[in-house]
Short mmCIF file of C-alpha atoms and ligand atoms in Angstrom, two decimals:
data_model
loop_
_atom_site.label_atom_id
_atom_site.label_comp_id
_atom_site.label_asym_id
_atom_site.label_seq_id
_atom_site.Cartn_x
_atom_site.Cartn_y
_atom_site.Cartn_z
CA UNK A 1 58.47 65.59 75.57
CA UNK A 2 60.40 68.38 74.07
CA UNK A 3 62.69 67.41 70.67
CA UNK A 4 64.41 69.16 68.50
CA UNK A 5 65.49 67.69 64.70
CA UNK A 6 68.83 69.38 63.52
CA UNK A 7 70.55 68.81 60.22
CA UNK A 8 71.07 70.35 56.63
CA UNK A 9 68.51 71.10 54.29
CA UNK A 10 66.91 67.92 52.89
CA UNK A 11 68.03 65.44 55.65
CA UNK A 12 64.84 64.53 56.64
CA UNK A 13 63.48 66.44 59.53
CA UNK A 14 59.82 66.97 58.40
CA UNK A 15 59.70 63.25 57.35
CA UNK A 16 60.98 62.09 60.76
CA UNK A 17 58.92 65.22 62.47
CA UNK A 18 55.90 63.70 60.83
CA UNK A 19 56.51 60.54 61.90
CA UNK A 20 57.22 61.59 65.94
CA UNK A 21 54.47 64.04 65.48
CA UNK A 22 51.98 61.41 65.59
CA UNK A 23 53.75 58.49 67.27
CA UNK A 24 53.72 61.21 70.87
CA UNK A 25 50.48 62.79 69.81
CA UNK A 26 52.47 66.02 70.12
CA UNK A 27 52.55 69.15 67.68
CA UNK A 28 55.23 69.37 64.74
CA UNK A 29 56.76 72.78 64.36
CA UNK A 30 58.08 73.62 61.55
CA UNK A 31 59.11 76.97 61.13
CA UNK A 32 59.62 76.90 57.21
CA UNK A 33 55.99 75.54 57.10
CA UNK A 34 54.83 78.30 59.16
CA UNK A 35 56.58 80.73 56.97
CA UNK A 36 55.26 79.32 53.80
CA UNK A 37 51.81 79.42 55.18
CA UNK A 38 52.22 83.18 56.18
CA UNK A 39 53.67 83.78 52.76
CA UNK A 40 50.83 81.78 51.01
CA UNK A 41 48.04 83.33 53.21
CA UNK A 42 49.05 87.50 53.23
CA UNK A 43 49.39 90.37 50.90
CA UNK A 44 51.70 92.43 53.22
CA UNK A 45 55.02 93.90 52.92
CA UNK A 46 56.75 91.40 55.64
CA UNK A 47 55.28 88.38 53.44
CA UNK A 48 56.20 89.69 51.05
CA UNK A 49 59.82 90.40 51.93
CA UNK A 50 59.73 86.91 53.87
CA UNK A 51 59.17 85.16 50.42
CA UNK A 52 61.85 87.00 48.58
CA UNK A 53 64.17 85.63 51.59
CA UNK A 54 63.61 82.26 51.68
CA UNK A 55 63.31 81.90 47.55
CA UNK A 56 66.74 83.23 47.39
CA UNK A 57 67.91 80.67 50.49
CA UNK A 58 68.57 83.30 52.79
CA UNK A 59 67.65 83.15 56.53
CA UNK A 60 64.69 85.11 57.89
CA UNK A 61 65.33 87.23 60.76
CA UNK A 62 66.00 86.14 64.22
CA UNK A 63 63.25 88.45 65.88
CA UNK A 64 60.24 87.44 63.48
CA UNK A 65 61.36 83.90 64.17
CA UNK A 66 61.33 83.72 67.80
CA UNK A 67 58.59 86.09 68.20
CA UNK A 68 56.54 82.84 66.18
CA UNK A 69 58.65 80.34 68.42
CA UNK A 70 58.02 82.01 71.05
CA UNK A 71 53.48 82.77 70.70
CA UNK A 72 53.57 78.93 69.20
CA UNK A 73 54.80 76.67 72.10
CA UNK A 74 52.67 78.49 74.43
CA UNK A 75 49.84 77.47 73.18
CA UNK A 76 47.86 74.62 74.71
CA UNK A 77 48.53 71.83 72.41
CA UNK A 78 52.23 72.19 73.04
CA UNK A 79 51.54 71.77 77.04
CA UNK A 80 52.49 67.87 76.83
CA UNK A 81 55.53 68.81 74.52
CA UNK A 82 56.50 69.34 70.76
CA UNK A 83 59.03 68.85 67.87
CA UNK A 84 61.15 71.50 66.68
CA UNK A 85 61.97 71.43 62.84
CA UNK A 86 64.39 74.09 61.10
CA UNK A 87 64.65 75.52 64.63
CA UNK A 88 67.13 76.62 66.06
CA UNK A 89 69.20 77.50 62.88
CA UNK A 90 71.50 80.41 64.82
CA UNK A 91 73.27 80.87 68.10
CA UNK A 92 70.78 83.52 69.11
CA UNK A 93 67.80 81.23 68.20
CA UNK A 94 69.24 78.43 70.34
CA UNK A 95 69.97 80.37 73.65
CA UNK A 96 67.02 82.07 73.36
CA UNK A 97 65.02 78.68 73.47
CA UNK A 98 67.32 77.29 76.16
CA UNK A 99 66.47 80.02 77.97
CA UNK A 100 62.58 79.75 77.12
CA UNK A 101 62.65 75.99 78.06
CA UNK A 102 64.62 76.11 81.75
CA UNK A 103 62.98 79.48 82.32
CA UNK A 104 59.32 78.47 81.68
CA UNK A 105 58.95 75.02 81.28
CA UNK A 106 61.72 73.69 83.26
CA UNK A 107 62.07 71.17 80.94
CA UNK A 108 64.98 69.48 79.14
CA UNK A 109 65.08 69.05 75.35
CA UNK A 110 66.21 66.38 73.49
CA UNK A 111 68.25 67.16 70.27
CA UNK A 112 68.87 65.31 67.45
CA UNK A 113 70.78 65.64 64.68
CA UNK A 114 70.18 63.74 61.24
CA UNK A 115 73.95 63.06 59.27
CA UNK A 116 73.30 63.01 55.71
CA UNK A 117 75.92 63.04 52.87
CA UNK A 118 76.03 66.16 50.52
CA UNK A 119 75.52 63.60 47.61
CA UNK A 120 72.30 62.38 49.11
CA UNK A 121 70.65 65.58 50.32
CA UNK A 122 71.18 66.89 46.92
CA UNK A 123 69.46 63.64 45.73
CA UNK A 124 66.29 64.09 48.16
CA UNK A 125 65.91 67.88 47.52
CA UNK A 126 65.92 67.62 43.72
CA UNK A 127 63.81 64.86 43.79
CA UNK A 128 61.28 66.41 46.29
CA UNK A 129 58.09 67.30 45.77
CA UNK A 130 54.40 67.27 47.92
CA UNK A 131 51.07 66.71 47.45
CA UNK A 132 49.11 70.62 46.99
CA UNK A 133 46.29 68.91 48.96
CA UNK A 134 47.30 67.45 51.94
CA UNK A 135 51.12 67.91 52.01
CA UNK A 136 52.34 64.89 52.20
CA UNK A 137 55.65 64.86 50.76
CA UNK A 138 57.36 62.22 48.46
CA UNK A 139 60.41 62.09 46.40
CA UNK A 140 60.42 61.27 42.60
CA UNK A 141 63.74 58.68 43.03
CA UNK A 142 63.87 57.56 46.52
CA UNK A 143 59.65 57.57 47.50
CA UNK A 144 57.32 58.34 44.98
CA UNK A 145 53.32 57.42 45.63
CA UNK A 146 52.60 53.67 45.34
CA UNK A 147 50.48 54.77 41.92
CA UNK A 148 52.51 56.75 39.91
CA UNK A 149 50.32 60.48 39.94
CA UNK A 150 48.27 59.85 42.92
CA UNK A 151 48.81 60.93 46.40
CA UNK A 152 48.47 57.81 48.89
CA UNK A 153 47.07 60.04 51.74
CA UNK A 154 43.98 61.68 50.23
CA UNK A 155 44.01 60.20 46.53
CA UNK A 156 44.47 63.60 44.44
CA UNK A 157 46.34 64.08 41.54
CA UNK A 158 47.30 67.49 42.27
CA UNK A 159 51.68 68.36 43.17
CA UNK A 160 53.40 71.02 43.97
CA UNK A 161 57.74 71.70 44.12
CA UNK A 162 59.11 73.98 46.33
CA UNK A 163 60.13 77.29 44.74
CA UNK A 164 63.46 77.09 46.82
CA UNK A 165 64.21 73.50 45.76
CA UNK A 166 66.33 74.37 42.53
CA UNK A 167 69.68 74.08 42.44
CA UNK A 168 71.41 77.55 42.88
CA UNK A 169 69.01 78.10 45.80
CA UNK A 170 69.99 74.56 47.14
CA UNK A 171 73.73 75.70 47.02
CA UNK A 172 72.83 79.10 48.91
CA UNK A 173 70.80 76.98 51.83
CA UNK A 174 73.81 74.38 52.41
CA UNK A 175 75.90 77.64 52.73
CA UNK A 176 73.78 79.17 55.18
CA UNK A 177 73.70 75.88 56.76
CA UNK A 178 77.24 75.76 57.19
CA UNK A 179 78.03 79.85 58.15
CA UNK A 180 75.15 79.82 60.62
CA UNK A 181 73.20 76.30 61.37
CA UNK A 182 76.45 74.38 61.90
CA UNK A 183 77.62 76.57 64.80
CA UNK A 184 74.28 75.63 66.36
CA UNK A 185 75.42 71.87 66.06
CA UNK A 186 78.58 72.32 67.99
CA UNK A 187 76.48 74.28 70.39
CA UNK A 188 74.74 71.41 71.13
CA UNK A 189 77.14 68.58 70.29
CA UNK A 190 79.00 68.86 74.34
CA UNK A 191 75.84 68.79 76.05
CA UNK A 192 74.24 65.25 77.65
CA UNK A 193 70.52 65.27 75.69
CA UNK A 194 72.45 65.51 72.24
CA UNK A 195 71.99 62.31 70.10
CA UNK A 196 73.77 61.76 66.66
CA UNK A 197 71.74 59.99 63.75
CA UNK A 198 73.34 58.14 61.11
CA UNK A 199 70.51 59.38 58.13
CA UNK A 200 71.28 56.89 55.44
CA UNK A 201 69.29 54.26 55.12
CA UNK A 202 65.02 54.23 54.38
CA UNK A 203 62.59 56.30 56.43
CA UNK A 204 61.79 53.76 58.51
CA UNK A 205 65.04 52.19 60.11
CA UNK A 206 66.00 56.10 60.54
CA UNK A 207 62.79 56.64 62.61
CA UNK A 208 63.61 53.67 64.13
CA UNK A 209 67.31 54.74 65.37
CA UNK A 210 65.42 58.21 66.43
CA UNK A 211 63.16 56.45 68.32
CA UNK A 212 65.41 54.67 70.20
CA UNK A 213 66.77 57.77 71.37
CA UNK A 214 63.72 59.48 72.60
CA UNK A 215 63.14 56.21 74.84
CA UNK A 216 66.59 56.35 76.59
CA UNK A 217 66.31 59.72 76.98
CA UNK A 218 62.96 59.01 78.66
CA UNK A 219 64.39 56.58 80.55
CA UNK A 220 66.84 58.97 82.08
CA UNK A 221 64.44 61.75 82.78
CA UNK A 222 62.26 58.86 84.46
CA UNK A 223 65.58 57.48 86.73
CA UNK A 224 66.25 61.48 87.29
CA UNK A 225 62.50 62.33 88.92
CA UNK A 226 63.14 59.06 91.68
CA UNK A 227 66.48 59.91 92.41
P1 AP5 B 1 62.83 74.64 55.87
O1 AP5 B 1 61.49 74.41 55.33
O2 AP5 B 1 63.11 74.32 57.29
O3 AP5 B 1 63.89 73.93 54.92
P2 AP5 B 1 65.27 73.16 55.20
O4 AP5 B 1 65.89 73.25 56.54
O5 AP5 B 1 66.11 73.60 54.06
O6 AP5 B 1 64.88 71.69 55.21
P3 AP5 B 1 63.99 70.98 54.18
O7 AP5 B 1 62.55 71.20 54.52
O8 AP5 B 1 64.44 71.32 52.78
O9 AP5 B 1 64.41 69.46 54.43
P4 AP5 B 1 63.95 68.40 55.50
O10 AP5 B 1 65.12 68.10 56.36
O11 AP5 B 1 62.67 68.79 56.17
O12 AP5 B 1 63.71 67.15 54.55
P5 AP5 B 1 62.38 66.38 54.11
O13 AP5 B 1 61.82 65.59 55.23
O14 AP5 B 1 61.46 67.28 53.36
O15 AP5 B 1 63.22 76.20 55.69
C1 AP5 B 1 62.97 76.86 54.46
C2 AP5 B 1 63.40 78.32 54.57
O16 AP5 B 1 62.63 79.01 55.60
C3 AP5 B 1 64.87 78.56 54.99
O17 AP5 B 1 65.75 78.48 53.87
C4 AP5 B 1 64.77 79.98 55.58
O18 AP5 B 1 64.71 80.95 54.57
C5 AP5 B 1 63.43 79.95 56.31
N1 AP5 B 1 63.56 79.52 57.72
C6 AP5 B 1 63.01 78.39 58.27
N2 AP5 B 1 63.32 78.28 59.57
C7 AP5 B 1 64.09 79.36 59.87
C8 AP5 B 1 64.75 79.80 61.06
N3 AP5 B 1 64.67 79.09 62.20
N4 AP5 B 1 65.47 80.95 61.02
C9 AP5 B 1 65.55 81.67 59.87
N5 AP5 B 1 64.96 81.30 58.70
C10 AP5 B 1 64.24 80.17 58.70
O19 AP5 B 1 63.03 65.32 53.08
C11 AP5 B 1 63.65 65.76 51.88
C12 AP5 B 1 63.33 64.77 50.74
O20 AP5 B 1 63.96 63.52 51.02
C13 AP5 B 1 61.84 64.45 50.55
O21 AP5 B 1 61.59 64.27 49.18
C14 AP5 B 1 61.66 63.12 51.31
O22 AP5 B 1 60.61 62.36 50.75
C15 AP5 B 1 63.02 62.48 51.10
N6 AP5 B 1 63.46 61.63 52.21
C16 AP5 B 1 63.40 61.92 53.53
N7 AP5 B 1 63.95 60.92 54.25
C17 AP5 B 1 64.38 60.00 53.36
C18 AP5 B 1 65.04 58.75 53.48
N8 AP5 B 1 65.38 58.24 54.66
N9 AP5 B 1 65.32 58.07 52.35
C19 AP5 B 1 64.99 58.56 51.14
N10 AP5 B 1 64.36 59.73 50.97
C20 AP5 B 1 64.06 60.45 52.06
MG1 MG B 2 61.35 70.42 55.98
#
């Protein structure tokens, strides 16, 4: 199973990515993650210039991002399928993939989009932050740790904020969103494996409504092979 999580910064993808991620025993792939590690983990000029990029909320380039896209899902834990997160976020990125997908897979991918108000994305990007250990991300008003200063997955003490979680980089990523990742939405919006997802509500009734959609999508694919 193929899926891809649209939606604005902060809506929730890597929550509900996490969630699918090990509910289908399939990889998530994040492409900010993977940047962040590549930042984190070299000294060279790209990283370098990569950082500066997404600190200021600006969108890396298409090539270095399909180029990773492209090496990642070929890989052998992607055989039995994956979950996209934070791509596609431009026209190029998205036919590119479609065109990866039918071409080599010849495979369908589900897409769906997480609708979040501007007041609440603002609320779960200020309040974000993760655990330096293990990762696992909380929010200070809406999910903090069940002990106040200690991570529920691995029990350290240790947290870290994104650098491009302030609020004038905020602004700059919903504007990018809009100019470039929005497009991407209508792209998709015509087509028959698009799904809409109401995001308000807690984690789990949205996983719940996602869910949902990756069974009837199932479902169809299932009623296509017998036809
Ligand atoms: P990326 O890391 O993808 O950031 P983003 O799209 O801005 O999305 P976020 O990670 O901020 O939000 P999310 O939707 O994952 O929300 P989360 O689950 O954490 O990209 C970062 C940068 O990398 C980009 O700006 C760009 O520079 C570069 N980049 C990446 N991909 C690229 C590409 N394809 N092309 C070019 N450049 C690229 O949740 C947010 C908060 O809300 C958390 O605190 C969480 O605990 C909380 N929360 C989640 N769900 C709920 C809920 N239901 N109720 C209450 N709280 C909730
Ligand atoms: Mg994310």
């Amino acid at each position: 199973m193929k899926i891809i999580l649209l939606g604005a910064p902060g809506v929730g993808k890597g929550t509900q990515a996490k969630l699918l991620s090990k509910k289908y025993h399939i990889p998530h792939l994040s492409t900010g993650e993977i940047l962040r590690d590549f930042v984190a983990n070299s000294r060279s000029r790209l990283a370098h210039d990569t950082k500066e990029t997404i600190d200021q909320g600006r969108l890396v380039g298409d090539d270095l991002i399909i180029q990773i896209i492209q090496d990642r899902i070929q890989q052998d834990d992607c055989k039995q399928g994956f979950i996209l997160d934070g791509f596609p976020r431009t026209l190029v990125q998205a036919k590119m993939l479609d065109e990866l997908i039918y071409k080599q897979h010849r495979d369908v991918i589900l897409v769906i989009n997480i609708d979040v108000s501007m007041e609440d994305i603002v609320k779960r990007i200020s309040g974000r932050f993760s655990c330096r250990k293990c990762g696992k991300v909380y929010n200070h008003y809406l999910l903090p740790p069940t002990i106040q200063g200690i991570c529920n997955e691995c029990g350290s003490t240790d947290f870290i904020k994104r650098e491009d979680d302030n609020e004038e980089v905020i602004r700059n990523r919903v504007a990018v969103y809009k100019e470039y990742t929005a497009p991407v939405l209508e792209y998709y919006r015509t087509k028959a494996n698009f799904y809409n997802i109401d995001g308000r509500g807690d984690v789990n009734q949205i996983a719940d409504k996602i869910n949902l959609q990756v069974l009837r999508h199932q479902n169809i694919k299932e009623a296509a092979k017998e036809m």
